[in-house]
Amino acid sequence: MCTVVGYIGKSLCRSYIFEGLARLEYRGYDSAGFACLEPDSQKLLYTKASGQLSQLVERLEKNPIDGFLGIGHTRWSTHGNFSERNAHPHFDCVKSISVVHNGIIENHDELKKQLIKEGHTFESDTDTEVISHLFESFLAEKKFNYQTVSEIVQMLDGMYACIIMLQKFPDTLVAIRKKSPLCVGVGDGEMFIASDVIAFAGKTDKVFFLPDESFAFVDKHGIKAYSFAGTEIPVKIEKTNVSFDNIDKGGHEHFMLKEIYEQKNAIAKTVASLRSLGAGLWDQLGVTAEQVAHLKEISLLACGTSWHAARIAQFFFESICNIPVSVHLASEFRHQVFFPAKHTLYIFISQSGETADVLEALRLINEHDLLTVALTNVATSTVVREAKGFVQTQAGPEVAVASTKAFSTQLAALYWLAHRIALEKKLIDKAALVQAEEDLLRAAELMEKNLEKYRDVIDTQYAPQYASYDNAMFLGRHISYPLAMESALKIKEVAYVFAVSYPAGELKHGSLALVDTTVPIYVFSHPDPMIYQKIVSNAHEVKARGGHIIAFAYEGQHELCELAETVFVISGAFPPLLGTLATLGVMQYFVYAVAKKRGCPIDKPRNLAKSVTVE
Ligand code: AGP
């Protein structure tokens, strides 16, 4: 979603703000903006541009501005289209108060009407602009102090992280946080404010994470923080070891391709790091060995691709740990009736650890003092701070919006965890855990080998052939159904193909009506002979109606291959539960190649963002 960055201190701020924005641009890239106080005149200056950050950089190169305090923003539009007009910062009527914001002000409509009645003039269609006008309205009559800010924030509903810079108060930036992430990096005579520590990694390792529903006055030497009610709260400075390596494409044309090829190592690293936790694992998970031994249920909550990982992991936990698993879309969870269960392990799966829906579900479950664990790729993320314990995948930074290596490392971590829990429950022995680790490494290797086997023919034949279709249907059964869902999501987001996914057995209940010669049907097979036979029957139903089948099959599955127009045979030996992992590389590369042929902006698809911090 949007990124907010701010600086106040001894140096000119523009270079830090732009570096911070560039590091976090994956969060949203519809438009960008920068404002600062000009050092001599102390006037508030700003520049905005529609489109990616590079457009703003170009503008600033022509007309440079800089100052010792400033704020910056990249936007993922919620209210108002993506245009320069709606780009942040937003201002009060006389452009002396500026604000950058990530989140949604839910009661903006009502506040806007009230402010217009008072005589304020609005320039944008955003919800954000009410914040700067509210400051203007309050400061016309009241002092600039914590009581006034407390009154203002109590008027704002929704979720938000914002930074406010006021021309009249050049020694202070105001940082406000309700649910959306916000932190302050504490330097020597300088302060860095940002949506994520990555923005200032390398500049300071001291960080203050604003607690939920708090605000802070930040000057170059210190921070004073308050709860929304106006009570002063302690500023707890933590040490962070986050580093930022300038990540490049490593010779690949796109980050997505690079990340597809990083999967084998990322899985190996994930397995090694989980193994290295040894006896400390349960501590890190915030549970006791006894609680694990007595688990009666596992509940998995996530969104998007991470939810697909959860759907696949359901089969891992149920068959390896022999306990029931429920899987929830975090975005739907809070609308359902929740039945708190003491012997349930609630696992929140999120690559970024910042997905608002996941965090809301976690907060709801945390109200009941239950066993909550975050499974994430980012150790400094909000989900880690709020869950009772965590497991970290070792995918390394994933830059492409379309998740690849984060997904496969989630699968690896969940498969490993299923075995580790089974060991604690005495359902398997140590040797079986070691075997599971070896199987994971082999499946990861096969993932890449199978990709390599088909890469050339995908480039030369299949991608050109299937890139011309605007629609697609993906079918699977049992564990291959969530793989079909993930494949449909991938082709939607990177290739802009309208795709649907179904459990193959559901075809005859309605979706078969969509089958004709104009829609490619991607069929994901299953290693289990019985399930395979059912999939073959479904493929016959498709074929009989003129459907083109593209099959992802396993060795020896001749009947399915004969029905298909195009076949990818996933070869090698792996346990049936790891068939999805072995298939993943070919599927991801196929989607990547189709997207490339269709001329799509693969790493930054339209309308999307890497970190989804609004509900
Ligand atoms: C996947 O390619 C997408 N980028 C998206 O579905 C993503 O998985 C989802 O937004 C959840 O994100 P998270 O894993 O960071 O919580």
JSON list of N, CA and C in Angstrom, two decimals, residues 315-358:
[
{"chain": "A", "resi": 315, "resn": "PHE", "atom": "N", "xyz": [-3.56, -30.10, 4.00]},
{"chain": "A", "resi": 315, "resn": "PHE", "atom": "CA", "xyz": [-3.33, -31.52, 3.71]},
{"chain": "A", "resi": 315, "resn": "PHE", "atom": "C", "xyz": [-2.10, -32.04, 4.44]},
{"chain": "A", "resi": 316, "resn": "PHE", "atom": "N", "xyz": [-1.08, -31.17, 4.61]},
{"chain": "A", "resi": 316, "resn": "PHE", "atom": "CA", "xyz": [0.12, -31.60, 5.36]},
{"chain": "A", "resi": 316, "resn": "PHE", "atom": "C", "xyz": [-0.27, -31.93, 6.80]},
{"chain": "A", "resi": 317, "resn": "PHE", "atom": "N", "xyz": [-0.87, -30.95, 7.46]},
{"chain": "A", "resi": 317, "resn": "PHE", "atom": "CA", "xyz": [-1.14, -31.12, 8.90]},
{"chain": "A", "resi": 317, "resn": "PHE", "atom": "C", "xyz": [-2.13, -32.27, 9.16]},
{"chain": "A", "resi": 318, "resn": "GLU", "atom": "N", "xyz": [-3.16, -32.33, 8.29]},
{"chain": "A", "resi": 318, "resn": "GLU", "atom": "CA", "xyz": [-4.17, -33.37, 8.55]},
{"chain": "A", "resi": 318, "resn": "GLU", "atom": "C", "xyz": [-3.57, -34.76, 8.38]},
{"chain": "A", "resi": 319, "resn": "SER", "atom": "N", "xyz": [-2.77, -34.93, 7.31]},
{"chain": "A", "resi": 319, "resn": "SER", "atom": "CA", "xyz": [-2.28, -36.30, 7.12]},
{"chain": "A", "resi": 319, "resn": "SER", "atom": "C", "xyz": [-1.04, -36.60, 7.95]},
{"chain": "A", "resi": 320, "resn": "ILE", "atom": "N", "xyz": [-0.25, -35.60, 8.30]},
{"chain": "A", "resi": 320, "resn": "ILE", "atom": "CA", "xyz": [0.98, -35.89, 9.06]},
{"chain": "A", "resi": 320, "resn": "ILE", "atom": "C", "xyz": [0.74, -35.84, 10.57]},
{"chain": "A", "resi": 321, "resn": "CYS", "atom": "N", "xyz": [-0.06, -34.88, 11.01]},
{"chain": "A", "resi": 321, "resn": "CYS", "atom": "CA", "xyz": [-0.28, -34.72, 12.46]},
{"chain": "A", "resi": 321, "resn": "CYS", "atom": "C", "xyz": [-1.59, -35.37, 12.90]},
{"chain": "A", "resi": 322, "resn": "ASN", "atom": "N", "xyz": [-2.38, -35.77, 11.92]},
{"chain": "A", "resi": 322, "resn": "ASN", "atom": "CA", "xyz": [-3.65, -36.44, 12.23]},
{"chain": "A", "resi": 322, "resn": "ASN", "atom": "C", "xyz": [-4.57, -35.59, 13.12]},
{"chain": "A", "resi": 323, "resn": "ILE", "atom": "N", "xyz": [-4.59, -34.30, 12.86]},
{"chain": "A", "resi": 323, "resn": "ILE", "atom": "CA", "xyz": [-5.55, -33.45, 13.59]},
{"chain": "A", "resi": 323, "resn": "ILE", "atom": "C", "xyz": [-6.28, -32.57, 12.57]},
{"chain": "A", "resi": 324, "resn": "PRO", "atom": "N", "xyz": [-7.50, -32.17, 12.91]},
{"chain": "A", "resi": 324, "resn": "PRO", "atom": "CA", "xyz": [-8.25, -31.35, 11.96]},
{"chain": "A", "resi": 324, "resn": "PRO", "atom": "C", "xyz": [-7.66, -29.95, 11.79]},
{"chain": "A", "resi": 325, "resn": "VAL", "atom": "N", "xyz": [-7.82, -29.45, 10.61]},
{"chain": "A", "resi": 325, "resn": "VAL", "atom": "CA", "xyz": [-7.29, -28.12, 10.28]},
{"chain": "A", "resi": 325, "resn": "VAL", "atom": "C", "xyz": [-8.41, -27.29, 9.69]},
{"chain": "A", "resi": 326, "resn": "SER", "atom": "N", "xyz": [-8.53, -26.04, 10.13]},
{"chain": "A", "resi": 326, "resn": "SER", "atom": "CA", "xyz": [-9.46, -25.13, 9.45]},
{"chain": "A", "resi": 326, "resn": "SER", "atom": "C", "xyz": [-8.63, -24.03, 8.80]},
{"chain": "A", "resi": 327, "resn": "VAL", "atom": "N", "xyz": [-9.07, -23.63, 7.62]},
{"chain": "A", "resi": 327, "resn": "VAL", "atom": "CA", "xyz": [-8.33, -22.59, 6.89]},
{"chain": "A", "resi": 327, "resn": "VAL", "atom": "C", "xyz": [-9.27, -21.42, 6.67]},
{"chain": "A", "resi": 328, "resn": "HIS", "atom": "N", "xyz": [-8.79, -20.22, 6.99]},
{"chain": "A", "resi": 328, "resn": "HIS", "atom": "CA", "xyz": [-9.65, -19.04, 6.87]},
{"chain": "A", "resi": 328, "resn": "HIS", "atom": "C", "xyz": [-9.00, -17.97, 6.02]},
{"chain": "A", "resi": 329, "resn": "LEU", "atom": "N", "xyz": [-9.83, -17.34, 5.21]},
{"chain": "A", "resi": 329, "resn": "LEU", "atom": "CA", "xyz": [-9.39, -16.12, 4.55]},
{"chain": "A", "resi": 329, "resn": "LEU", "atom": "C", "xyz": [-9.43, -15.04, 5.62]},
{"chain": "A", "resi": 330, "resn": "ALA", "atom": "N", "xyz": [-8.29, -14.44, 5.89]},
{"chain": "A", "resi": 330, "resn": "ALA", "atom": "CA", "xyz": [-8.26, -13.46, 6.98]},
{"chain": "A", "resi": 330, "resn": "ALA", "atom": "C", "xyz": [-9.22, -12.30, 6.72]},
{"chain": "A", "resi": 331, "resn": "SER", "atom": "N", "xyz": [-9.41, -11.97, 5.44]},
{"chain": "A", "resi": 331, "resn": "SER", "atom": "CA", "xyz": [-10.29, -10.84, 5.11]},
{"chain": "A", "resi": 331, "resn": "SER", "atom": "C", "xyz": [-11.75, -11.14, 5.41]},
{"chain": "A", "resi": 332, "resn": "GLU", "atom": "N", "xyz": [-12.11, -12.41, 5.55]},
{"chain": "A", "resi": 332, "resn": "GLU", "atom": "CA", "xyz": [-13.49, -12.79, 5.84]},
{"chain": "A", "resi": 332, "resn": "GLU", "atom": "C", "xyz": [-13.66, -13.14, 7.32]},
{"chain": "A", "resi": 333, "resn": "PHE", "atom": "N", "xyz": [-12.55, -13.45, 7.95]},
{"chain": "A", "resi": 333, "resn": "PHE", "atom": "CA", "xyz": [-12.59, -14.04, 9.29]},
{"chain": "A", "resi": 333, "resn": "PHE", "atom": "C", "xyz": [-13.39, -13.21, 10.30]},
{"chain": "A", "resi": 334, "resn": "ARG", "atom": "N", "xyz": [-13.14, -11.90, 10.30]},
{"chain": "A", "resi": 334, "resn": "ARG", "atom": "CA", "xyz": [-13.80, -11.06, 11.32]},
{"chain": "A", "resi": 334, "resn": "ARG", "atom": "C", "xyz": [-15.30, -10.94, 11.11]},
{"chain": "A", "resi": 335, "resn": "HIS", "atom": "N", "xyz": [-15.79, -11.34, 9.93]},
{"chain": "A", "resi": 335, "resn": "HIS", "atom": "CA", "xyz": [-17.24, -11.29, 9.69]},
{"chain": "A", "resi": 335, "resn": "HIS", "atom": "C", "xyz": [-17.92, -12.60, 10.07]},
{"chain": "A", "resi": 336, "resn": "GLN", "atom": "N", "xyz": [-17.12, -13.59, 10.43]},
{"chain": "A", "resi": 336, "resn": "GLN", "atom": "CA", "xyz": [-17.70, -14.88, 10.79]},
{"chain": "A", "resi": 336, "resn": "GLN", "atom": "C", "xyz": [-17.87, -14.96, 12.30]},
{"chain": "A", "resi": 337, "resn": "VAL", "atom": "N", "xyz": [-18.58, -15.99, 12.74]},
{"chain": "A", "resi": 337, "resn": "VAL", "atom": "CA", "xyz": [-18.68, -16.22, 14.18]},
{"chain": "A", "resi": 337, "resn": "VAL", "atom": "C", "xyz": [-17.41, -16.95, 14.60]},
{"chain": "A", "resi": 338, "resn": "PHE", "atom": "N", "xyz": [-16.77, -16.46, 15.65]},
{"chain": "A", "resi": 338, "resn": "PHE", "atom": "CA", "xyz": [-15.51, -17.07, 16.08]},
{"chain": "A", "resi": 338, "resn": "PHE", "atom": "C", "xyz": [-15.75, -17.92, 17.33]},
{"chain": "A", "resi": 339, "resn": "PHE", "atom": "N", "xyz": [-15.25, -19.16, 17.29]},
{"chain": "A", "resi": 339, "resn": "PHE", "atom": "CA", "xyz": [-15.38, -20.06, 18.43]},
{"chain": "A", "resi": 339, "resn": "PHE", "atom": "C", "xyz": [-13.99, -20.27, 19.02]},
{"chain": "A", "resi": 340, "resn": "PRO", "atom": "N", "xyz": [-13.61, -19.51, 20.04]},
{"chain": "A", "resi": 340, "resn": "PRO", "atom": "CA", "xyz": [-12.25, -19.64, 20.59]},
{"chain": "A", "resi": 340, "resn": "PRO", "atom": "C", "xyz": [-12.01, -21.07, 21.08]},
{"chain": "A", "resi": 341, "resn": "ALA", "atom": "N", "xyz": [-10.86, -21.61, 20.76]},
{"chain": "A", "resi": 341, "resn": "ALA", "atom": "CA", "xyz": [-10.57, -22.99, 21.17]},
{"chain": "A", "resi": 341, "resn": "ALA", "atom": "C", "xyz": [-9.18, -23.05, 21.78]},
{"chain": "A", "resi": 342, "resn": "LYS", "atom": "N", "xyz": [-9.14, -23.54, 23.00]},
{"chain": "A", "resi": 342, "resn": "LYS", "atom": "CA", "xyz": [-7.91, -23.54, 23.80]},
{"chain": "A", "resi": 342, "resn": "LYS", "atom": "C", "xyz": [-6.78, -24.39, 23.23]},
{"chain": "A", "resi": 343, "resn": "HIS", "atom": "N", "xyz": [-7.12, -25.55, 22.73]},
{"chain": "A", "resi": 343, "resn": "HIS", "atom": "CA", "xyz": [-6.06, -26.45, 22.25]},
{"chain": "A", "resi": 343, "resn": "HIS", "atom": "C", "xyz": [-5.84, -26.32, 20.75]},
{"chain": "A", "resi": 344, "resn": "THR", "atom": "N", "xyz": [-6.09, -25.13, 20.25]},
{"chain": "A", "resi": 344, "resn": "THR", "atom": "CA", "xyz": [-5.87, -24.89, 18.82]},
{"chain": "A", "resi": 344, "resn": "THR", "atom": "C", "xyz": [-4.66, -23.99, 18.65]},
{"chain": "A", "resi": 345, "resn": "LEU", "atom": "N", "xyz": [-3.86, -24.29, 17.63]},
{"chain": "A", "resi": 345, "resn": "LEU", "atom": "CA", "xyz": [-2.74, -23.41, 17.28]},
{"chain": "A", "resi": 345, "resn": "LEU", "atom": "C", "xyz": [-3.19, -22.57, 16.09]},
{"chain": "A", "resi": 346, "resn": "TYR", "atom": "N", "xyz": [-3.21, -21.26, 16.27]},
{"chain": "A", "resi": 346, "resn": "TYR", "atom": "CA", "xyz": [-3.64, -20.35, 15.21]},
{"chain": "A", "resi": 346, "resn": "TYR", "atom": "C", "xyz": [-2.39, -19.84, 14.49]},
{"chain": "A", "resi": 347, "resn": "ILE", "atom": "N", "xyz": [-2.23, -20.20, 13.23]},
{"chain": "A", "resi": 347, "resn": "ILE", "atom": "CA", "xyz": [-1.03, -19.79, 12.48]},
{"chain": "A", "resi": 347, "resn": "ILE", "atom": "C", "xyz": [-1.41, -18.74, 11.43]},
{"chain": "A", "resi": 348, "resn": "PHE", "atom": "N", "xyz": [-0.77, -17.59, 11.52]},
{"chain": "A", "resi": 348, "resn": "PHE", "atom": "CA", "xyz": [-1.05, -16.47, 10.60]},
{"chain": "A", "resi": 348, "resn": "PHE", "atom": "C", "xyz": [0.05, -16.43, 9.57]},
{"chain": "A", "resi": 349, "resn": "ILE", "atom": "N", "xyz": [-0.30, -16.71, 8.32]},
{"chain": "A", "resi": 349, "resn": "ILE", "atom": "CA", "xyz": [0.72, -16.82, 7.28]},
{"chain": "A", "resi": 349, "resn": "ILE", "atom": "C", "xyz": [0.72, -15.55, 6.45]},
{"chain": "A", "resi": 350, "resn": "SER", "atom": "N", "xyz": [1.86, -14.89, 6.41]},
{"chain": "A", "resi": 350, "resn": "SER", "atom": "CA", "xyz": [1.93, -13.64, 5.65]},
{"chain": "A", "resi": 350, "resn": "SER", "atom": "C", "xyz": [3.38, -13.36, 5.25]},
{"chain": "A", "resi": 351, "resn": "GLN", "atom": "N", "xyz": [3.62, -13.26, 3.97]},
{"chain": "A", "resi": 351, "resn": "GLN", "atom": "CA", "xyz": [4.97, -12.96, 3.50]},
{"chain": "A", "resi": 351, "resn": "GLN", "atom": "C", "xyz": [5.46, -11.67, 4.13]},
{"chain": "A", "resi": 352, "resn": "SER", "atom": "N", "xyz": [4.67, -10.60, 3.96]},
{"chain": "A", "resi": 352, "resn": "SER", "atom": "CA", "xyz": [5.09, -9.28, 4.41]},
{"chain": "A", "resi": 352, "resn": "SER", "atom": "C", "xyz": [4.97, -9.10, 5.92]},
{"chain": "A", "resi": 353, "resn": "GLY", "atom": "N", "xyz": [4.02, -9.81, 6.51]},
{"chain": "A", "resi": 353, "resn": "GLY", "atom": "CA", "xyz": [3.74, -9.62, 7.93]},
{"chain": "A", "resi": 353, "resn": "GLY", "atom": "C", "xyz": [3.02, -8.32, 8.22]},
{"chain": "A", "resi": 354, "resn": "GLU", "atom": "N", "xyz": [2.55, -7.66, 7.16]},
{"chain": "A", "resi": 354, "resn": "GLU", "atom": "CA", "xyz": [1.89, -6.36, 7.34]},
{"chain": "A", "resi": 354, "resn": "GLU", "atom": "C", "xyz": [0.47, -6.35, 6.79]},
{"chain": "A", "resi": 355, "resn": "THR", "atom": "N", "xyz": [-0.01, -7.47, 6.27]},
{"chain": "A", "resi": 355, "resn": "THR", "atom": "CA", "xyz": [-1.33, -7.49, 5.65]},
{"chain": "A", "resi": 355, "resn": "THR", "atom": "C", "xyz": [-2.41, -7.15, 6.68]},
{"chain": "A", "resi": 356, "resn": "ALA", "atom": "N", "xyz": [-3.13, -6.06, 6.43]},
{"chain": "A", "resi": 356, "resn": "ALA", "atom": "CA", "xyz": [-4.07, -5.53, 7.42]},
{"chain": "A", "resi": 356, "resn": "ALA", "atom": "C", "xyz": [-5.11, -6.57, 7.82]},
{"chain": "A", "resi": 357, "resn": "ASP", "atom": "N", "xyz": [-5.64, -7.31, 6.86]},
{"chain": "A", "resi": 357, "resn": "ASP", "atom": "CA", "xyz": [-6.68, -8.29, 7.18]},
{"chain": "A", "resi": 357, "resn": "ASP", "atom": "C", "xyz": [-6.13, -9.38, 8.11]},
{"chain": "A", "resi": 358, "resn": "VAL", "atom": "N", "xyz": [-4.90, -9.77, 7.87]},
{"chain": "A", "resi": 358, "resn": "VAL", "atom": "CA", "xyz": [-4.27, -10.81, 8.71]},
{"chain": "A", "resi": 358, "resn": "VAL", "atom": "C", "xyz": [-4.09, -10.25, 10.12]}
]
